[in-house]
Amino acid sequence: MLFASWTASAEIIAGRVVGITDGDTVKVLTPSPENREIKVRLAGIDAPERGQPFGKALK
């Protein structure tokens, strides 16, 4: 299970990680019947973004 939070709300999401965007962002595929791909940004993670030193190593 992954926990996602937005500005003023939080939601529990069940699914499988299908991609890593950068050090603190992943793509999650929810189970059937929805099969939605959701972009989840992890709060409180201080990781380099793409283009910064070591950014490619995190992916």
Coordinates of C-alpha atoms in Angstrom, one line a residue:
M1 CA 0.0 0.0 0.0
L2 CA 1.1 3.5 -0.8
F3 CA 0.0 6.7 1.0
A4 CA -0.5 9.7 -1.2
S5 CA -1.3 13.2 0.0
W6 CA -2.3 16.3 -1.8
T7 CA -2.6 19.8 -0.6
A8 CA -5.5 19.3 1.9
S9 CA -6.4 15.6 1.5
A10 CA -4.9 12.2 1.8
E11 CA -5.9 8.9 0.2
I12 CA -4.8 5.3 0.6
I13 CA -3.9 3.7 -2.8
A14 CA -3.4 0.0 -3.5
G15 CA -1.4 -0.8 -6.6
R16 CA 1.8 -1.8 -8.2
V17 CA 4.7 0.6 -8.9
V18 CA 5.2 0.6 -12.7
G19 CA 7.7 3.4 -13.1
I20 CA 10.1 5.7 -11.3
T21 CA 10.0 9.3 -12.4
D22 CA 12.8 10.6 -10.1
G23 CA 14.0 10.1 -6.6
D24 CA 10.7 11.1 -4.9
T25 CA 8.0 10.4 -7.6
V26 CA 6.7 7.0 -8.8
K27 CA 3.9 5.8 -11.1
V28 CA 1.4 3.4 -9.5
L29 CA -1.0 1.2 -11.5
T30 CA -4.2 0.5 -9.6
P31 CA -5.8 -3.0 -9.8
S32 CA -8.7 -4.0 -12.1
P33 CA -11.3 -2.9 -13.0
E34 CA -9.9 0.7 -13.0
N35 CA -6.3 0.1 -14.1
R36 CA -5.5 3.8 -13.6
E37 CA -1.9 5.0 -13.6
I38 CA -1.4 7.5 -10.8
K39 CA 1.6 9.7 -10.2
V40 CA 2.6 9.7 -6.5
R41 CA 5.0 12.1 -5.0
L42 CA 6.5 11.1 -1.7
A43 CA 6.4 13.8 0.9
G44 CA 9.5 14.4 3.1
I45 CA 11.9 12.9 0.7
D46 CA 14.9 15.1 -0.2
A47 CA 16.2 13.5 -3.5
P48 CA 17.9 15.2 -6.4
E49 CA 15.7 16.0 -9.4
R50 CA 16.7 15.2 -13.0
G51 CA 19.4 17.5 -14.2
Q52 CA 20.9 17.8 -10.7
P53 CA 24.1 15.9 -9.7
F54 CA 23.3 12.2 -9.0
G55 CA 19.7 12.7 -10.5
K56 CA 20.2 9.9 -13.0
A57 CA 21.6 7.5 -10.4
L58 CA 18.4 7.6 -8.4
K59 CA 16.3 6.3 -11.3

